[in-house]
Amino acid sequence: MSTGLDAVPLAPRHLPLLGHTVALLRDRPGFIASLPGRAGLVRLRLGPHTMVLVCDPALVQEVLREDRTFDKGGPFFDRAREAVGNGLATCPHGRHRRQRRLCQPAFRPARLPDYADAVTSAAYETTAAWADGQVVDVNRSMLAIANRTLATTMFGSRLPDATTRRIGEDAETIMAGAMRRMLLPAPFDRAPTPGNLRFRRARARLLETVREVIAAHRTGGAGHRDLLSDLLLAAEPDGPDDGPAGLSDQEVADQVLTFFIAGTETTAGLLSWVLYELARHPEVQDRLHAHVTRVLGGRPPRAADVPELTYVARVVDEALRLHSITWLVTRTVTRATTLGGTHLPAGTTVALSQYAVHWNPLVHPRPRVFDPDRWAGRPADRTSFIPFGSGPRRCIGDRFALQESALVLALLIGSWRFTAVTDRPARTALSAACVPRDLRLRLEARPASPGRP
Ligand code: HEM
């Protein structure tokens, strides 16, 4: 057994003060995939933070499974907590079981069809003004769809458009701010830089908006079929064994912030990467269009169609593999342990990156190639494909996001062809989610578009 962190090799290409930040910002997946590490571990420095990056897919599973030993913590979640409090995604192990139980009903599969209309309406409203030949800012549009969808499913139809837009803008500012703050030494957080001021303003405004909406829901009475009503009603029938029976107003506010931060930029990023890859692979786009036309026969998609849209699922899975939206999460070792034969003292920060698994050529041959057919007849297993994480802290919104992506994609591809305006690869925004920056694509209207639902 190796002892001490010094036994873990330091990843190459590290710079004084900045550590590996520059190498990561230049090419996140390429850099991470190039780090096999002895015993599947390497030491990584991100600005002021040193962490052990787990490169071996089996060890990644071990960390994700053992959530008591590898608890939420480290720079990523410490920063995220500043943004969303102690909601489901950021709370420590001791609070997680109860919160997850209380939030789960709002995300159970039987509730998904209730949310489908919100998705298609959001897609129609956002793209209503699109015209043949126009060049669109794809990520902006996908973010507008994701924000509208989540605002409607979360709060019902009672939220004014301006409020929805404001929530979306604030969520985006917070995501970008959390990543910037993670990469910089702690004293910079308190400096009155424009970025820090924007972050604090967005956080305060978002919290205020959410509290107002919760208060309005509480006085508006029961009977709404939206996520917030489910959270407000959440209570454990047999009484609590590890906390109060229901969620307090503060906990509900933390959850709502969490769902907005965790559920909008991620889904929008996924859809943007899918459209980017379709524009670069016209043969895949044509096949997808033919598939969607065959399944839907020209009508708008519904929740019941999603299981039939098998090629859509393959395209989405491949974009999730190649672009791994949530690309880095951290954990804190709560008690001394060994991982891959290496001793890790309590307090060690452990980092996991989806790229270490999704770009590993032994797991996915030709990992840099966008090939939806790699998923044909090969259901993804949880060791080789972890876009939504794994174990007790797996994404609670995974089915929600997959249904939303399938419906939006089927609807857009039925009406439009997307073409690239440049051969240059897309740049990636510096944010907690890996999303394309300034992605512009040209639209071509398809002859027979499905009508409004
Ligand atoms: C493409 C879209 C999405 C991706 C790639 C994604 C990815 C992830 C990943 C990797 C995790 C695990 C993080 C970890 O292990 O530390 C996670 C957790 C979580 N996600 Fe998502 N997510 C997506 C969409 C959503 C949506 C739509 C929602 C809610 C509306 C959501 C809410 C959450 C929450 C609350 C957690 C924490 C779960 C827990 O700890 O029990 N996500 N997500």
JSON list of C-alpha atoms in Angstrom, two decimals, residues 94-238:
[
{"chain": "A", "resi": 94, "resn": "GLY", "atom": "CA", "xyz": [-25.91, 13.33, 7.17]},
{"chain": "A", "resi": 95, "resn": "ARG", "atom": "CA", "xyz": [-28.74, 15.44, 5.71]},
{"chain": "A", "resi": 96, "resn": "HIS", "atom": "CA", "xyz": [-29.01, 13.81, 2.32]},
{"chain": "A", "resi": 97, "resn": "ARG", "atom": "CA", "xyz": [-31.16, 10.72, 2.88]},
{"chain": "A", "resi": 98, "resn": "ARG", "atom": "CA", "xyz": [-34.09, 12.70, 4.29]},
{"chain": "A", "resi": 99, "resn": "GLN", "atom": "CA", "xyz": [-33.90, 15.47, 1.65]},
{"chain": "A", "resi": 100, "resn": "ARG", "atom": "CA", "xyz": [-33.74, 12.96, -1.17]},
{"chain": "A", "resi": 101, "resn": "ARG", "atom": "CA", "xyz": [-36.79, 11.08, 0.17]},
{"chain": "A", "resi": 102, "resn": "LEU", "atom": "CA", "xyz": [-38.77, 14.31, 0.38]},
{"chain": "A", "resi": 103, "resn": "CYS", "atom": "CA", "xyz": [-37.80, 15.55, -3.10]},
{"chain": "A", "resi": 104, "resn": "GLN", "atom": "CA", "xyz": [-38.08, 12.21, -4.91]},
{"chain": "A", "resi": 105, "resn": "PRO", "atom": "CA", "xyz": [-41.90, 12.18, -5.44]},
{"chain": "A", "resi": 106, "resn": "ALA", "atom": "CA", "xyz": [-41.69, 15.30, -7.64]},
{"chain": "A", "resi": 107, "resn": "PHE", "atom": "CA", "xyz": [-39.32, 13.42, -9.99]},
{"chain": "A", "resi": 108, "resn": "ARG", "atom": "CA", "xyz": [-40.88, 9.98, -10.07]},
{"chain": "A", "resi": 109, "resn": "PRO", "atom": "CA", "xyz": [-41.44, 8.57, -13.59]},
{"chain": "A", "resi": 110, "resn": "ALA", "atom": "CA", "xyz": [-45.25, 8.75, -13.28]},
{"chain": "A", "resi": 111, "resn": "ARG", "atom": "CA", "xyz": [-45.01, 12.57, -12.95]},
{"chain": "A", "resi": 112, "resn": "LEU", "atom": "CA", "xyz": [-42.97, 13.02, -16.15]},
{"chain": "A", "resi": 113, "resn": "PRO", "atom": "CA", "xyz": [-45.90, 13.10, -18.61]},
{"chain": "A", "resi": 114, "resn": "ASP", "atom": "CA", "xyz": [-47.31, 16.07, -16.63]},
{"chain": "A", "resi": 115, "resn": "TYR", "atom": "CA", "xyz": [-44.22, 18.06, -17.57]},
{"chain": "A", "resi": 116, "resn": "ALA", "atom": "CA", "xyz": [-44.15, 17.28, -21.30]},
{"chain": "A", "resi": 117, "resn": "ASP", "atom": "CA", "xyz": [-46.52, 20.07, -22.40]},
{"chain": "A", "resi": 118, "resn": "ALA", "atom": "CA", "xyz": [-44.38, 22.63, -20.60]},
{"chain": "A", "resi": 119, "resn": "VAL", "atom": "CA", "xyz": [-41.40, 21.46, -22.67]},
{"chain": "A", "resi": 120, "resn": "THR", "atom": "CA", "xyz": [-43.09, 21.60, -26.06]},
{"chain": "A", "resi": 121, "resn": "SER", "atom": "CA", "xyz": [-44.76, 24.97, -25.29]},
{"chain": "A", "resi": 122, "resn": "ALA", "atom": "CA", "xyz": [-41.40, 26.40, -24.18]},
{"chain": "A", "resi": 123, "resn": "ALA", "atom": "CA", "xyz": [-39.77, 25.16, -27.40]},
{"chain": "A", "resi": 124, "resn": "TYR", "atom": "CA", "xyz": [-42.55, 26.61, -29.58]},
{"chain": "A", "resi": 125, "resn": "GLU", "atom": "CA", "xyz": [-42.56, 29.98, -27.81]},
{"chain": "A", "resi": 126, "resn": "THR", "atom": "CA", "xyz": [-38.78, 30.31, -27.96]},
{"chain": "A", "resi": 127, "resn": "THR", "atom": "CA", "xyz": [-38.51, 29.40, -31.65]},
{"chain": "A", "resi": 128, "resn": "ALA", "atom": "CA", "xyz": [-41.71, 31.12, -32.86]},
{"chain": "A", "resi": 129, "resn": "ALA", "atom": "CA", "xyz": [-39.75, 33.99, -34.41]},
{"chain": "A", "resi": 130, "resn": "TRP", "atom": "CA", "xyz": [-37.09, 31.80, -36.09]},
{"chain": "A", "resi": 131, "resn": "ALA", "atom": "CA", "xyz": [-36.93, 32.26, -39.88]},
{"chain": "A", "resi": 132, "resn": "ASP", "atom": "CA", "xyz": [-35.44, 30.41, -42.82]},
{"chain": "A", "resi": 133, "resn": "GLY", "atom": "CA", "xyz": [-31.79, 31.44, -43.36]},
{"chain": "A", "resi": 134, "resn": "GLN", "atom": "CA", "xyz": [-31.44, 33.10, -39.96]},
{"chain": "A", "resi": 135, "resn": "VAL", "atom": "CA", "xyz": [-28.30, 32.56, -37.86]},
{"chain": "A", "resi": 136, "resn": "VAL", "atom": "CA", "xyz": [-29.28, 31.86, -34.25]},
{"chain": "A", "resi": 137, "resn": "ASP", "atom": "CA", "xyz": [-27.34, 31.96, -30.99]},
{"chain": "A", "resi": 138, "resn": "VAL", "atom": "CA", "xyz": [-28.04, 28.34, -30.14]},
{"chain": "A", "resi": 139, "resn": "ASN", "atom": "CA", "xyz": [-27.05, 28.31, -26.48]},
{"chain": "A", "resi": 140, "resn": "ARG", "atom": "CA", "xyz": [-29.15, 31.43, -25.74]},
{"chain": "A", "resi": 141, "resn": "SER", "atom": "CA", "xyz": [-32.19, 29.78, -27.35]},
{"chain": "A", "resi": 142, "resn": "MET", "atom": "CA", "xyz": [-31.67, 26.45, -25.57]},
{"chain": "A", "resi": 143, "resn": "LEU", "atom": "CA", "xyz": [-31.25, 28.27, -22.27]},
{"chain": "A", "resi": 144, "resn": "ALA", "atom": "CA", "xyz": [-34.50, 30.15, -22.88]},
{"chain": "A", "resi": 145, "resn": "ILE", "atom": "CA", "xyz": [-36.26, 26.81, -23.51]},
{"chain": "A", "resi": 146, "resn": "ALA", "atom": "CA", "xyz": [-34.76, 25.21, -20.39]},
{"chain": "A", "resi": 147, "resn": "ASN", "atom": "CA", "xyz": [-35.60, 28.24, -18.22]},
{"chain": "A", "resi": 148, "resn": "ARG", "atom": "CA", "xyz": [-39.20, 28.42, -19.46]},
{"chain": "A", "resi": 149, "resn": "THR", "atom": "CA", "xyz": [-39.62, 24.67, -19.02]},
{"chain": "A", "resi": 150, "resn": "LEU", "atom": "CA", "xyz": [-38.32, 24.62, -15.48]},
{"chain": "A", "resi": 151, "resn": "ALA", "atom": "CA", "xyz": [-40.20, 27.79, -14.47]},
{"chain": "A", "resi": 152, "resn": "THR", "atom": "CA", "xyz": [-43.48, 26.28, -15.69]},
{"chain": "A", "resi": 153, "resn": "THR", "atom": "CA", "xyz": [-42.94, 22.81, -14.25]},
{"chain": "A", "resi": 154, "resn": "MET", "atom": "CA", "xyz": [-41.59, 24.24, -11.00]},
{"chain": "A", "resi": 155, "resn": "PHE", "atom": "CA", "xyz": [-44.06, 27.05, -10.41]},
{"chain": "A", "resi": 156, "resn": "GLY", "atom": "CA", "xyz": [-47.03, 26.29, -12.66]},
{"chain": "A", "resi": 157, "resn": "SER", "atom": "CA", "xyz": [-48.11, 28.75, -15.33]},
{"chain": "A", "resi": 158, "resn": "ARG", "atom": "CA", "xyz": [-48.43, 31.69, -12.95]},
{"chain": "A", "resi": 159, "resn": "LEU", "atom": "CA", "xyz": [-44.98, 33.18, -13.39]},
{"chain": "A", "resi": 160, "resn": "PRO", "atom": "CA", "xyz": [-44.62, 36.33, -15.56]},
{"chain": "A", "resi": 161, "resn": "ASP", "atom": "CA", "xyz": [-42.18, 36.03, -18.48]},
{"chain": "A", "resi": 162, "resn": "ALA", "atom": "CA", "xyz": [-39.91, 38.76, -17.09]},
{"chain": "A", "resi": 163, "resn": "THR", "atom": "CA", "xyz": [-39.53, 36.84, -13.82]},
{"chain": "A", "resi": 164, "resn": "THR", "atom": "CA", "xyz": [-38.66, 33.63, -15.68]},
{"chain": "A", "resi": 165, "resn": "ARG", "atom": "CA", "xyz": [-36.03, 35.51, -17.67]},
{"chain": "A", "resi": 166, "resn": "ARG", "atom": "CA", "xyz": [-34.56, 37.06, -14.53]},
{"chain": "A", "resi": 167, "resn": "ILE", "atom": "CA", "xyz": [-34.36, 33.67, -12.78]},
{"chain": "A", "resi": 168, "resn": "GLY", "atom": "CA", "xyz": [-32.54, 32.23, -15.80]},
{"chain": "A", "resi": 169, "resn": "GLU", "atom": "CA", "xyz": [-30.06, 35.11, -15.99]},
{"chain": "A", "resi": 170, "resn": "ASP", "atom": "CA", "xyz": [-29.30, 34.88, -12.28]},
{"chain": "A", "resi": 171, "resn": "ALA", "atom": "CA", "xyz": [-28.86, 31.10, -12.40]},
{"chain": "A", "resi": 172, "resn": "GLU", "atom": "CA", "xyz": [-26.37, 31.49, -15.29]},
{"chain": "A", "resi": 173, "resn": "THR", "atom": "CA", "xyz": [-24.39, 34.22, -13.49]},
{"chain": "A", "resi": 174, "resn": "ILE", "atom": "CA", "xyz": [-24.18, 32.04, -10.38]},
{"chain": "A", "resi": 175, "resn": "MET", "atom": "CA", "xyz": [-22.95, 28.98, -12.31]},
{"chain": "A", "resi": 176, "resn": "ALA", "atom": "CA", "xyz": [-20.19, 30.97, -14.02]},
{"chain": "A", "resi": 177, "resn": "GLY", "atom": "CA", "xyz": [-19.30, 32.76, -10.75]},
{"chain": "A", "resi": 178, "resn": "ALA", "atom": "CA", "xyz": [-19.02, 29.49, -8.79]},
{"chain": "A", "resi": 179, "resn": "MET", "atom": "CA", "xyz": [-16.45, 28.12, -11.25]},
{"chain": "A", "resi": 180, "resn": "ARG", "atom": "CA", "xyz": [-14.41, 31.35, -11.34]},
{"chain": "A", "resi": 181, "resn": "ARG", "atom": "CA", "xyz": [-14.36, 31.49, -7.53]},
{"chain": "A", "resi": 182, "resn": "MET", "atom": "CA", "xyz": [-13.21, 27.88, -7.35]},
{"chain": "A", "resi": 183, "resn": "LEU", "atom": "CA", "xyz": [-10.19, 28.60, -9.55]},
{"chain": "A", "resi": 184, "resn": "LEU", "atom": "CA", "xyz": [-9.07, 31.72, -7.66]},
{"chain": "A", "resi": 185, "resn": "PRO", "atom": "CA", "xyz": [-7.43, 31.96, -4.22]},
{"chain": "A", "resi": 186, "resn": "ALA", "atom": "CA", "xyz": [-9.93, 32.65, -1.39]},
{"chain": "A", "resi": 187, "resn": "PRO", "atom": "CA", "xyz": [-9.06, 36.36, -0.77]},
{"chain": "A", "resi": 188, "resn": "PHE", "atom": "CA", "xyz": [-10.24, 37.18, -4.31]},
{"chain": "A", "resi": 189, "resn": "ASP", "atom": "CA", "xyz": [-13.80, 36.18, -3.29]},
{"chain": "A", "resi": 190, "resn": "ARG", "atom": "CA", "xyz": [-14.12, 39.15, -1.03]},
{"chain": "A", "resi": 191, "resn": "ALA", "atom": "CA", "xyz": [-12.57, 41.65, -3.45]},
{"chain": "A", "resi": 192, "resn": "PRO", "atom": "CA", "xyz": [-15.17, 44.01, -4.94]},
{"chain": "A", "resi": 193, "resn": "THR", "atom": "CA", "xyz": [-14.46, 42.87, -8.51]},
{"chain": "A", "resi": 194, "resn": "PRO", "atom": "CA", "xyz": [-17.27, 43.23, -11.09]},
{"chain": "A", "resi": 195, "resn": "GLY", "atom": "CA", "xyz": [-17.53, 39.41, -11.24]},
{"chain": "A", "resi": 196, "resn": "ASN", "atom": "CA", "xyz": [-17.92, 39.05, -7.46]},
{"chain": "A", "resi": 197, "resn": "LEU", "atom": "CA", "xyz": [-20.46, 41.87, -7.32]},
{"chain": "A", "resi": 198, "resn": "ARG", "atom": "CA", "xyz": [-22.46, 40.30, -10.15]},
{"chain": "A", "resi": 199, "resn": "PHE", "atom": "CA", "xyz": [-22.35, 36.93, -8.36]},
{"chain": "A", "resi": 200, "resn": "ARG", "atom": "CA", "xyz": [-23.57, 38.36, -5.04]},
{"chain": "A", "resi": 201, "resn": "ARG", "atom": "CA", "xyz": [-26.30, 40.46, -6.69]},
{"chain": "A", "resi": 202, "resn": "ALA", "atom": "CA", "xyz": [-27.55, 37.48, -8.70]},
{"chain": "A", "resi": 203, "resn": "ARG", "atom": "CA", "xyz": [-27.59, 35.24, -5.64]},
{"chain": "A", "resi": 204, "resn": "ALA", "atom": "CA", "xyz": [-29.50, 37.79, -3.50]},
{"chain": "A", "resi": 205, "resn": "ARG", "atom": "CA", "xyz": [-32.00, 38.54, -6.27]},
{"chain": "A", "resi": 206, "resn": "LEU", "atom": "CA", "xyz": [-32.62, 34.89, -7.07]},
{"chain": "A", "resi": 207, "resn": "LEU", "atom": "CA", "xyz": [-33.21, 34.05, -3.42]},
{"chain": "A", "resi": 208, "resn": "GLU", "atom": "CA", "xyz": [-35.64, 36.95, -3.08]},
{"chain": "A", "resi": 209, "resn": "THR", "atom": "CA", "xyz": [-37.57, 35.90, -6.21]},
{"chain": "A", "resi": 210, "resn": "VAL", "atom": "CA", "xyz": [-37.78, 32.32, -4.99]},
{"chain": "A", "resi": 211, "resn": "ARG", "atom": "CA", "xyz": [-39.01, 33.37, -1.53]},
{"chain": "A", "resi": 212, "resn": "GLU", "atom": "CA", "xyz": [-41.72, 35.54, -3.11]},
{"chain": "A", "resi": 213, "resn": "VAL", "atom": "CA", "xyz": [-42.89, 32.69, -5.31]},
{"chain": "A", "resi": 214, "resn": "ILE", "atom": "CA", "xyz": [-42.95, 30.27, -2.35]},
{"chain": "A", "resi": 215, "resn": "ALA", "atom": "CA", "xyz": [-44.99, 32.73, -0.28]},
{"chain": "A", "resi": 216, "resn": "ALA", "atom": "CA", "xyz": [-47.46, 33.14, -3.16]},
{"chain": "A", "resi": 217, "resn": "HIS", "atom": "CA", "xyz": [-47.76, 29.35, -3.48]},
{"chain": "A", "resi": 218, "resn": "ARG", "atom": "CA", "xyz": [-48.35, 28.90, 0.25]},
{"chain": "A", "resi": 219, "resn": "THR", "atom": "CA", "xyz": [-51.21, 31.42, 0.23]},
{"chain": "A", "resi": 220, "resn": "GLY", "atom": "CA", "xyz": [-52.56, 30.24, -3.14]},
{"chain": "A", "resi": 221, "resn": "GLY", "atom": "CA", "xyz": [-53.65, 26.89, -1.66]},
{"chain": "A", "resi": 222, "resn": "ALA", "atom": "CA", "xyz": [-53.10, 23.28, -2.75]},
{"chain": "A", "resi": 223, "resn": "GLY", "atom": "CA", "xyz": [-54.18, 21.49, -5.90]},
{"chain": "A", "resi": 224, "resn": "HIS", "atom": "CA", "xyz": [-51.45, 22.63, -8.32]},
{"chain": "A", "resi": 225, "resn": "ARG", "atom": "CA", "xyz": [-49.63, 20.04, -10.36]},
{"chain": "A", "resi": 226, "resn": "ASP", "atom": "CA", "xyz": [-46.19, 21.59, -10.25]},
{"chain": "A", "resi": 227, "resn": "LEU", "atom": "CA", "xyz": [-42.85, 20.73, -8.66]},
{"chain": "A", "resi": 228, "resn": "LEU", "atom": "CA", "xyz": [-43.02, 23.45, -6.03]},
{"chain": "A", "resi": 229, "resn": "SER", "atom": "CA", "xyz": [-46.42, 22.24, -4.79]},
{"chain": "A", "resi": 230, "resn": "ASP", "atom": "CA", "xyz": [-44.95, 18.72, -4.49]},
{"chain": "A", "resi": 231, "resn": "LEU", "atom": "CA", "xyz": [-42.05, 20.10, -2.43]},
{"chain": "A", "resi": 232, "resn": "LEU", "atom": "CA", "xyz": [-44.37, 22.13, -0.20]},
{"chain": "A", "resi": 233, "resn": "LEU", "atom": "CA", "xyz": [-46.57, 19.10, 0.38]},
{"chain": "A", "resi": 234, "resn": "ALA", "atom": "CA", "xyz": [-43.61, 16.75, 0.88]},
{"chain": "A", "resi": 235, "resn": "ALA", "atom": "CA", "xyz": [-43.94, 14.94, 4.18]},
{"chain": "A", "resi": 236, "resn": "GLU", "atom": "CA", "xyz": [-43.06, 11.51, 5.37]},
{"chain": "A", "resi": 237, "resn": "PRO", "atom": "CA", "xyz": [-46.16, 9.41, 6.12]},
{"chain": "A", "resi": 238, "resn": "ASP", "atom": "CA", "xyz": [-44.56, 7.31, 8.86]}
]
